[in-house]
Amino acid sequence: MEAMKILVTGGTGYIGSHTVVELIQSGHEVEILDNLYNSDAGVLLKIAELAGVEPKFYEVDLRDKTALKQVMRDGGYEAVIHFAGLKAVAESVENPLTYYENNVGGTVNLLEAMEEFGVRKLIFSSSATVYGDQEAPFVETMETGRAIANPYGRTKYMIEEIIKDLCKADEGFEATILRYFNPIGAHESGLIGEEPKGIPNNLMPIIMKVATGEMAELLVCGDDYETTDGSAERDYIHVMDLAQGHVAAIAKMQPGVTVYNLGTGRGVSVLEMVKAFEKVSGSPLTYKIVGRRAGDLAVVYADASKAERELGWKATRTVDEAMRDTLKFLGLSARD
Ligand code: NAD
Ligand code: UD1
């Protein structure tokens, strides 16, 4: 494998930090750009502890074109992995313009800076949300962009289209779009994990808050879906599998746009997640069944076969392992 010098935007965030560890351990040279809006610079020392090297860090906002161009000009990067963005769905409904400015505008600035300084390999963090309300399993060849439930999801779709247009205009540009399903878990060391600022809305961060006593109970949104136990199913992928998916993707870049789902190919229900947590922790998790959450689909999971076929990558870790690593990150003990 060819080692590269890579700029990772959003590299102090949840998925970015785990990916940076794996990239460094695979021999790549990594630098991070982040505005620390939803992360903490303290993670850099933890990355250094795990990977043996502390990545160079630029506290820069993607909306600051001048600062961004300076980083790109001085860096001599061969590739960019672009995680930086806002991701709170409810907030995107309340403040859509902030989401379009930050996610879409920030990405346009990034692409402009890459073009100006001849950096022509990009990996972009997209989401299963671009498939809208179609029936699972989601395959990369399916139409995207219809019935996306919120502005956050639409920023992902729009950015995918912008990247496609750029690749048509600049035939030497190599872009890989990775559509993540539901990332969970933490590094097996327990040193790094998900630390969202503010009140969480996603399932796993809520389970974490109930486990630590910061929240009283989990509200299970809906038990009347057409699934085996009535609760909704998602494709939960261990963040370390996801991180390794990026290492596999960067080794196989090609001109034009290539899209891969990164998921496990399996749906797990909310109640199965509760049971997995209880089994691994040995403690009950307080929950209550409530009505469905607006905009939620019954069943979401990936057809993950393209990434396996073309990248030689597949998710290998279980939900139980993700629960165990999450407990370790929280400083709580697992049953054994
Ligand atoms: P995260 O919030 O932990 O990381 C994103 C990072 O981007 C943060 O450190 C934040 O400070 C930074 N950032 C935001 N706006 C910025 C800006 N304008 N300039 C510079 N830095 C900025 O989120 P994450 O869970 O690690 O997600 C990473 C990427 O993956 C995001 O693009 C997200 O939309 C996407 N994604 C996440 C999930 C998920 O469930 N976590 C699912 C699908 C896709
Ligand atoms: C959500 C977003 C999606 C985004 C993804 C990652 C919506 C509709 N979708 O996906 O666009 O890409 O997060 O940020 O918000 N659940 C409960 N109780 C809760 C919270 C969640 O039962 O308090 C259930 C949900 O109904 C769902 C599952 O847990 O079935 C997972 O929810 P969540 O973690 O929010 O992820 P998604 O909805 O799949």
Coordinates of C-alpha atoms and ligand atoms in Angstrom, one line a residue:
M1 CA 0.0 0.0 0.0
E2 CA 1.2 3.4 -0.9
A3 CA 1.5 5.7 2.1
M4 CA 0.0 9.2 1.7
K5 CA -0.1 12.6 3.3
I6 CA -3.7 13.1 4.1
L7 CA -5.7 16.1 5.5
V8 CA -8.6 14.9 7.7
T9 CA -11.3 17.5 8.2
G10 CA -13.4 16.9 11.3
G11 CA -10.6 14.6 12.5
T12 CA -11.1 15.4 16.2
G13 CA -14.7 14.3 16.0
Y14 CA -16.2 10.9 16.7
I15 CA -15.7 8.9 13.4
G16 CA -12.7 11.1 12.4
S17 CA -10.6 10.4 15.5
H18 CA -11.0 6.6 15.2
T19 CA -10.2 6.8 11.5
V20 CA -7.1 8.9 12.2
V21 CA -5.7 6.2 14.5
E22 CA -6.2 3.5 11.9
L23 CA -4.7 5.7 9.1
I24 CA -1.6 6.4 11.1
Q25 CA -1.3 2.7 12.1
S26 CA -1.5 1.9 8.4
G27 CA 1.5 4.1 7.7
H28 CA -0.2 7.3 6.4
E29 CA 0.9 10.8 7.5
V30 CA -2.2 12.6 8.8
E31 CA -3.0 16.2 9.6
I32 CA -6.3 17.4 11.1
L33 CA -8.4 20.4 10.4
D34 CA -11.4 21.1 12.7
N35 CA -13.1 24.1 14.2
L36 CA -13.7 22.2 17.5
Y37 CA -17.4 23.1 17.3
N38 CA -18.4 19.5 18.3
S39 CA -15.1 18.1 19.6
D40 CA -12.2 18.7 21.9
A41 CA -8.5 19.1 21.1
G42 CA -7.8 16.8 24.1
V43 CA -8.4 13.9 21.7
L44 CA -5.1 14.6 19.9
L45 CA -3.1 13.3 22.9
K46 CA -5.2 10.2 23.0
I47 CA -4.7 9.6 19.3
A48 CA -0.9 10.0 20.0
E49 CA -1.2 7.4 22.8
L50 CA -2.9 4.9 20.5
A51 CA -1.0 5.5 17.3
G52 CA 2.4 6.7 18.5
V53 CA 2.2 10.0 16.6
E54 CA 0.4 13.2 17.4
P55 CA -1.1 14.6 14.2
K56 CA -0.5 18.2 13.4
F57 CA -3.7 20.2 14.1
Y58 CA -5.2 23.3 12.5
E59 CA -8.1 24.9 14.4
V60 CA -9.7 26.3 11.2
D61 CA -13.3 26.6 10.1
L62 CA -14.1 25.5 6.6
R63 CA -16.1 28.7 6.1
D64 CA -12.8 30.7 6.5
K65 CA -11.6 30.5 2.9
T66 CA -8.3 32.3 3.6
A67 CA -7.3 30.1 6.5
L68 CA -8.4 27.0 4.6
K69 CA -6.4 27.8 1.5
Q70 CA -3.3 28.5 3.6
V71 CA -3.5 25.0 5.1
M72 CA -4.0 23.4 1.7
R73 CA -1.2 25.4 0.1
D74 CA 1.3 24.6 2.8
G75 CA 0.3 21.0 3.4
G76 CA 1.4 19.2 0.3
Y77 CA -1.4 16.7 0.7
E78 CA -2.2 13.9 -1.7
A79 CA -5.7 13.3 -0.3
V80 CA -8.4 14.8 1.9
I81 CA -10.9 12.8 4.0
H82 CA -13.8 15.1 4.7
F83 CA -15.7 14.4 7.9
A84 CA -16.3 18.0 9.0
G85 CA -20.0 18.9 9.2
L86 CA -23.0 19.5 11.4
K87 CA -25.1 16.4 12.0
A88 CA -28.0 17.1 14.4
V89 CA -31.1 16.3 12.5
A90 CA -33.6 18.3 14.7
E91 CA -31.3 21.4 14.7
S92 CA -31.2 21.2 10.9
V93 CA -35.0 21.5 10.8
E94 CA -34.9 24.6 13.0
N95 CA -31.9 26.3 11.4
P96 CA -31.6 25.0 7.8
L97 CA -29.5 27.9 6.6
T98 CA -26.8 27.2 9.1
Y99 CA -26.7 23.6 7.8
Y100 CA -26.5 24.6 4.2
E101 CA -23.9 27.2 4.9
N102 CA -21.7 25.0 7.1
N103 CA -22.1 21.6 5.3
V104 CA -22.6 22.6 1.7
G105 CA -20.8 26.0 1.7
G106 CA -17.9 24.5 3.8
T107 CA -17.5 21.7 1.3
V108 CA -17.5 24.0 -1.7
N109 CA -14.7 26.0 -0.1
L110 CA -12.8 22.8 0.6
L111 CA -13.2 21.6 -3.0
E112 CA -12.1 25.0 -4.3
A113 CA -9.0 24.9 -2.2
M114 CA -8.2 21.4 -3.3
E115 CA -8.6 22.4 -7.0
E116 CA -6.4 25.4 -6.5
F117 CA -3.6 23.5 -5.0
G118 CA -3.8 20.3 -7.0
V119 CA -5.2 17.9 -4.4
R120 CA -7.4 15.6 -6.3
K121 CA -8.3 12.7 -4.1
L122 CA -11.3 13.0 -1.8
I123 CA -13.2 10.7 0.5
F124 CA -16.6 12.2 1.7
S125 CA -18.7 11.1 4.7
S126 CA -22.2 10.7 3.4
S127 CA -25.1 8.9 5.0
A128 CA -27.7 6.3 4.3
T129 CA -30.2 9.1 4.7
V130 CA -29.7 10.0 0.9
Y131 CA -31.7 6.9 0.0
G132 CA -34.8 8.5 1.4
D133 CA -37.8 6.2 2.2
Q134 CA -37.1 3.3 -0.2
E135 CA -37.2 -0.3 0.9
A136 CA -34.1 -1.9 2.5
P137 CA -31.6 -3.3 1.7
F138 CA -30.2 -0.1 0.2
V139 CA -28.0 -0.6 -2.8
E140 CA -25.6 2.0 -4.2
T141 CA -27.4 1.9 -7.6
M142 CA -30.7 3.1 -6.1
E143 CA -31.9 6.5 -6.9
T144 CA -31.1 9.1 -4.2
G145 CA -32.4 12.5 -3.2
R146 CA -36.2 11.7 -3.0
A147 CA -38.1 11.9 0.3
I148 CA -35.2 12.9 2.5
A149 CA -36.7 13.7 5.8
N150 CA -34.7 16.8 6.9
P151 CA -32.2 19.5 5.8
Y152 CA -29.3 17.6 7.3
G153 CA -30.0 14.7 5.0
R154 CA -30.4 17.0 2.0
T155 CA -27.0 18.6 2.6
K156 CA -25.5 15.1 2.2
Y157 CA -27.4 14.6 -1.1
M158 CA -26.4 18.0 -2.4
I159 CA -22.8 17.5 -1.5
E160 CA -22.8 14.2 -3.4
E161 CA -24.2 16.0 -6.5
I162 CA -21.6 18.8 -6.2
I163 CA -18.8 16.2 -6.1
K164 CA -20.2 14.4 -9.1
D165 CA -20.3 17.7 -11.1
L166 CA -16.8 18.5 -10.1
C167 CA -15.6 15.0 -11.3
K168 CA -17.3 15.6 -14.7
A169 CA -15.5 19.0 -15.0
D170 CA -12.1 17.7 -13.8
E171 CA -11.5 14.2 -15.2
G172 CA -8.4 13.7 -13.1
F173 CA -10.4 14.1 -9.8
E174 CA -10.8 11.0 -7.7
A175 CA -13.7 10.9 -5.3
T176 CA -15.1 8.2 -3.1
I177 CA -18.4 8.7 -1.4
L178 CA -18.9 6.6 1.7
R179 CA -22.5 6.2 2.9
Y180 CA -22.5 5.3 6.5
F181 CA -25.3 3.5 8.2
N182 CA -25.4 3.8 12.1
P183 CA -22.0 4.1 13.7
I184 CA -21.7 3.0 17.3
G185 CA -19.1 1.8 19.8
A186 CA -15.6 3.1 20.7
H187 CA -12.0 2.2 20.3
E188 CA -11.3 -1.2 22.0
S189 CA -8.9 0.6 24.4
G190 CA -11.7 2.7 25.7
L191 CA -9.6 5.8 25.3
I192 CA -11.6 7.4 22.6
G193 CA -15.3 7.2 21.8
E194 CA -18.4 9.4 21.1
E195 CA -18.6 12.5 23.2
P196 CA -21.3 14.7 21.7
K197 CA -21.8 18.2 23.1
G198 CA -25.4 19.0 24.1
I199 CA -28.5 16.8 24.5
P200 CA -28.2 13.7 22.3
N201 CA -31.0 12.6 19.9
N202 CA -29.4 9.4 18.6
L203 CA -30.1 6.0 20.1
M204 CA -26.6 5.0 21.3
P205 CA -25.6 8.3 22.9
I206 CA -29.0 8.2 24.8
I207 CA -28.3 4.6 25.9
M208 CA -24.9 5.9 27.2
K209 CA -26.6 8.7 29.2
V210 CA -29.1 6.4 30.7
A211 CA -26.3 4.0 31.6
T212 CA -24.3 6.7 33.4
G213 CA -27.5 8.1 35.2
E214 CA -27.4 11.4 33.3
M215 CA -30.8 10.6 31.8
A216 CA -33.6 8.7 33.5
E217 CA -34.8 6.5 30.7
L218 CA -34.7 5.7 27.1
L219 CA -37.9 6.4 25.1
V220 CA -38.3 3.6 22.6
C221 CA -40.0 5.4 19.6
G222 CA -42.6 2.9 18.3
D223 CA -43.4 -0.7 18.9
D224 CA -45.9 -1.1 16.1
Y225 CA -43.6 -1.3 13.0
E226 CA -43.7 -4.4 10.8
T227 CA -40.6 -5.9 12.3
T228 CA -40.1 -9.0 14.5
D229 CA -40.6 -7.2 17.8
G230 CA -42.4 -4.0 16.5
S231 CA -39.5 -1.6 17.1
A232 CA -37.6 -0.1 14.2
E233 CA -34.5 -1.7 12.8
R234 CA -31.2 -0.1 11.8
D235 CA -27.8 -1.2 10.6
Y236 CA -25.4 -0.5 13.5
I237 CA -21.8 -0.6 12.5
H238 CA -18.9 -0.6 14.9
V239 CA -16.9 2.7 14.5
M240 CA -13.6 0.7 14.2
D241 CA -15.0 -1.3 11.3
L242 CA -16.0 2.1 9.8
A243 CA -12.6 3.5 10.4
Q244 CA -11.0 0.5 8.6
G245 CA -13.4 1.0 5.7
H246 CA -11.7 4.4 5.1
V247 CA -8.2 2.8 5.1
A248 CA -9.5 0.3 2.5
A249 CA -11.1 3.1 0.5
I250 CA -8.0 5.3 0.4
A251 CA -6.0 2.5 -1.0
K252 CA -8.3 2.0 -4.0
M253 CA -9.1 5.5 -5.3
Q254 CA -9.9 5.8 -9.0
P255 CA -10.8 8.7 -11.3
G256 CA -14.4 9.8 -11.2
V257 CA -16.9 9.2 -8.4
T258 CA -17.2 5.8 -6.7
V259 CA -19.9 5.2 -4.0
Y260 CA -19.8 2.6 -1.3
N261 CA -22.2 1.7 1.5
L262 CA -20.5 1.1 4.8
G263 CA -22.8 -1.0 6.9
T264 CA -23.0 -4.6 8.2
G265 CA -25.9 -5.7 5.9
R266 CA -28.1 -6.6 8.9
G267 CA -30.9 -4.8 10.7
V268 CA -31.1 -4.8 14.6
S269 CA -34.1 -3.5 16.4
V270 CA -34.2 -0.9 19.2
L271 CA -35.4 -3.5 21.7
E272 CA -32.6 -5.8 20.5
M273 CA -30.1 -3.0 21.2
V274 CA -31.6 -2.6 24.7
K275 CA -31.2 -6.4 25.3
A276 CA -27.6 -6.4 24.0
F277 CA -26.7 -3.5 26.4
E278 CA -28.3 -5.4 29.3
K279 CA -26.6 -8.6 28.4
V280 CA -23.1 -7.1 28.1
S281 CA -23.4 -4.7 31.1
G282 CA -25.3 -7.1 33.4
S283 CA -27.6 -4.2 34.4
P284 CA -31.1 -3.4 33.4
L285 CA -31.7 -0.3 31.2
T286 CA -34.7 1.7 32.0
Y287 CA -36.9 2.3 29.0
K288 CA -40.5 3.2 28.1
I289 CA -42.3 2.6 24.8
V290 CA -43.7 5.8 23.2
G291 CA -45.1 6.7 19.8
R292 CA -43.1 6.7 16.6
R293 CA -40.6 9.6 15.9
A294 CA -41.6 11.8 13.0
G295 CA -39.7 11.0 9.8
D296 CA -38.4 7.6 11.0
L297 CA -38.4 4.6 8.7
A298 CA -39.3 1.0 9.9
V299 CA -36.2 -0.8 8.5
V300 CA -32.9 0.5 7.3
Y301 CA -29.9 -1.7 6.4
A302 CA -27.2 -1.8 3.8
D303 CA -26.5 -4.0 0.9
A304 CA -22.8 -4.0 1.9
S305 CA -21.6 -6.4 -0.9
K306 CA -20.0 -3.7 -3.2
A307 CA -17.4 -2.7 -0.5
E308 CA -16.6 -6.3 0.1
R309 CA -16.2 -7.1 -3.6
E310 CA -14.2 -4.0 -4.6
L311 CA -12.4 -2.9 -1.4
G312 CA -12.0 -6.3 0.3
W313 CA -13.6 -4.7 3.4
K314 CA -16.4 -5.9 5.5
A315 CA -17.7 -5.2 9.0
T316 CA -16.6 -8.0 11.4
R317 CA -17.4 -6.6 14.9
T318 CA -20.7 -7.4 16.6
V319 CA -23.2 -5.1 18.4
D320 CA -22.1 -6.9 21.7
E321 CA -18.5 -5.8 21.0
A322 CA -19.7 -2.3 20.4
M323 CA -21.6 -2.3 23.7
R324 CA -18.5 -3.7 25.5
D325 CA -16.2 -1.0 24.0
T326 CA -18.8 1.7 24.8
L327 CA -18.9 0.6 28.5
K328 CA -15.1 0.7 28.6
F329 CA -15.1 4.2 27.2
L330 CA -17.6 5.3 29.8
G331 CA -15.5 3.7 32.6
L332 CA -18.3 1.3 33.4
S333 CA -17.6 -2.4 33.7
A334 CA -19.0 -5.1 31.5
R335 CA -20.4 -8.3 33.0
D336 CA -17.3 -10.5 32.8
Ligands
NAD1 P1 -18.7 14.8 14.9 O1 -19.6 15.9 15.2 O2 -18.2 14.0 16.1 O3 -17.5 15.2 14.0 C1 -17.6 16.3 13.0 C2 -16.5 17.3 13.3 O4 -16.6 18.3 12.3 C3 -16.5 17.9 14.6 O5 -15.3 17.7 15.3 C4 -16.8 19.4 14.4 O6 -16.2 20.2 15.3 C5 -16.2 19.5 13.0 N1 -16.8 20.6 12.2 C6 -18.1 20.9 12.0 N2 -18.3 22.0 11.2 C7 -17.0 22.4 10.9 C8 -16.5 23.5 10.1 N3 -17.3 24.3 9.5 N4 -15.2 23.6 10.0 C9 -14.3 22.7 10.6 N5 -14.8 21.7 11.4 C10 -16.1 21.5 11.5 O7 -19.5 13.8 13.9 P2 -19.2 12.3 13.5 O8 -20.3 11.5 14.0 O9 -17.8 12.0 13.7 O10 -19.5 12.5 11.9 C11 -18.5 12.7 10.9 C12 -19.2 12.8 9.6 O11 -19.9 11.7 9.3 C13 -20.2 14.0 9.5 O12 -20.0 14.6 8.2 C14 -21.5 13.3 9.6 O13 -22.5 14.0 9.0 C15 -21.2 12.0 8.9 N6 -22.1 10.9 9.3 C16 -22.2 10.6 10.7 C17 -23.1 9.6 11.1 C18 -23.3 9.3 12.6 O14 -24.3 8.7 12.9 N7 -22.4 9.7 13.4 C19 -23.9 8.9 10.1 C20 -23.7 9.2 8.8 C21 -22.8 10.2 8.4
UD1_2 C1 -30.6 9.5 12.4 C2 -31.0 10.5 11.3 C3 -30.2 10.3 10.1 C4 -28.7 10.5 10.5 C5 -28.3 9.6 11.6 C6 -26.9 9.8 12.1 C7 -33.4 10.9 11.7 C8 -34.8 10.6 11.2 N1 -32.4 10.3 11.0 O1 -30.7 8.2 11.9 O2 -30.5 11.3 9.1 O3 -27.9 10.3 9.4 O4 -29.2 9.8 12.7 O5 -26.8 11.0 12.8 O6 -33.2 11.5 12.7 N2 -34.7 5.8 18.8 C9 -35.5 5.6 19.9 N3 -35.4 6.5 20.9 C10 -34.6 7.6 20.9 C11 -33.8 7.8 19.7 C12 -33.8 6.9 18.7 O7 -36.3 4.6 19.9 O8 -34.6 8.4 21.8 C13 -34.7 4.8 17.7 C14 -35.1 5.5 16.3 O9 -36.5 5.4 16.2 C15 -34.4 4.6 15.3 C16 -33.2 4.1 16.1 O10 -33.4 4.3 17.5 O11 -35.2 3.5 15.0 C17 -31.9 4.8 15.7 O12 -32.1 6.2 15.8 P1 -30.9 7.2 15.6 O13 -29.7 6.8 16.4 O14 -31.5 8.6 15.8 O15 -30.5 7.0 14.1 P2 -31.4 7.1 12.7 O16 -32.8 7.5 13.0 O17 -31.2 5.8 12.0

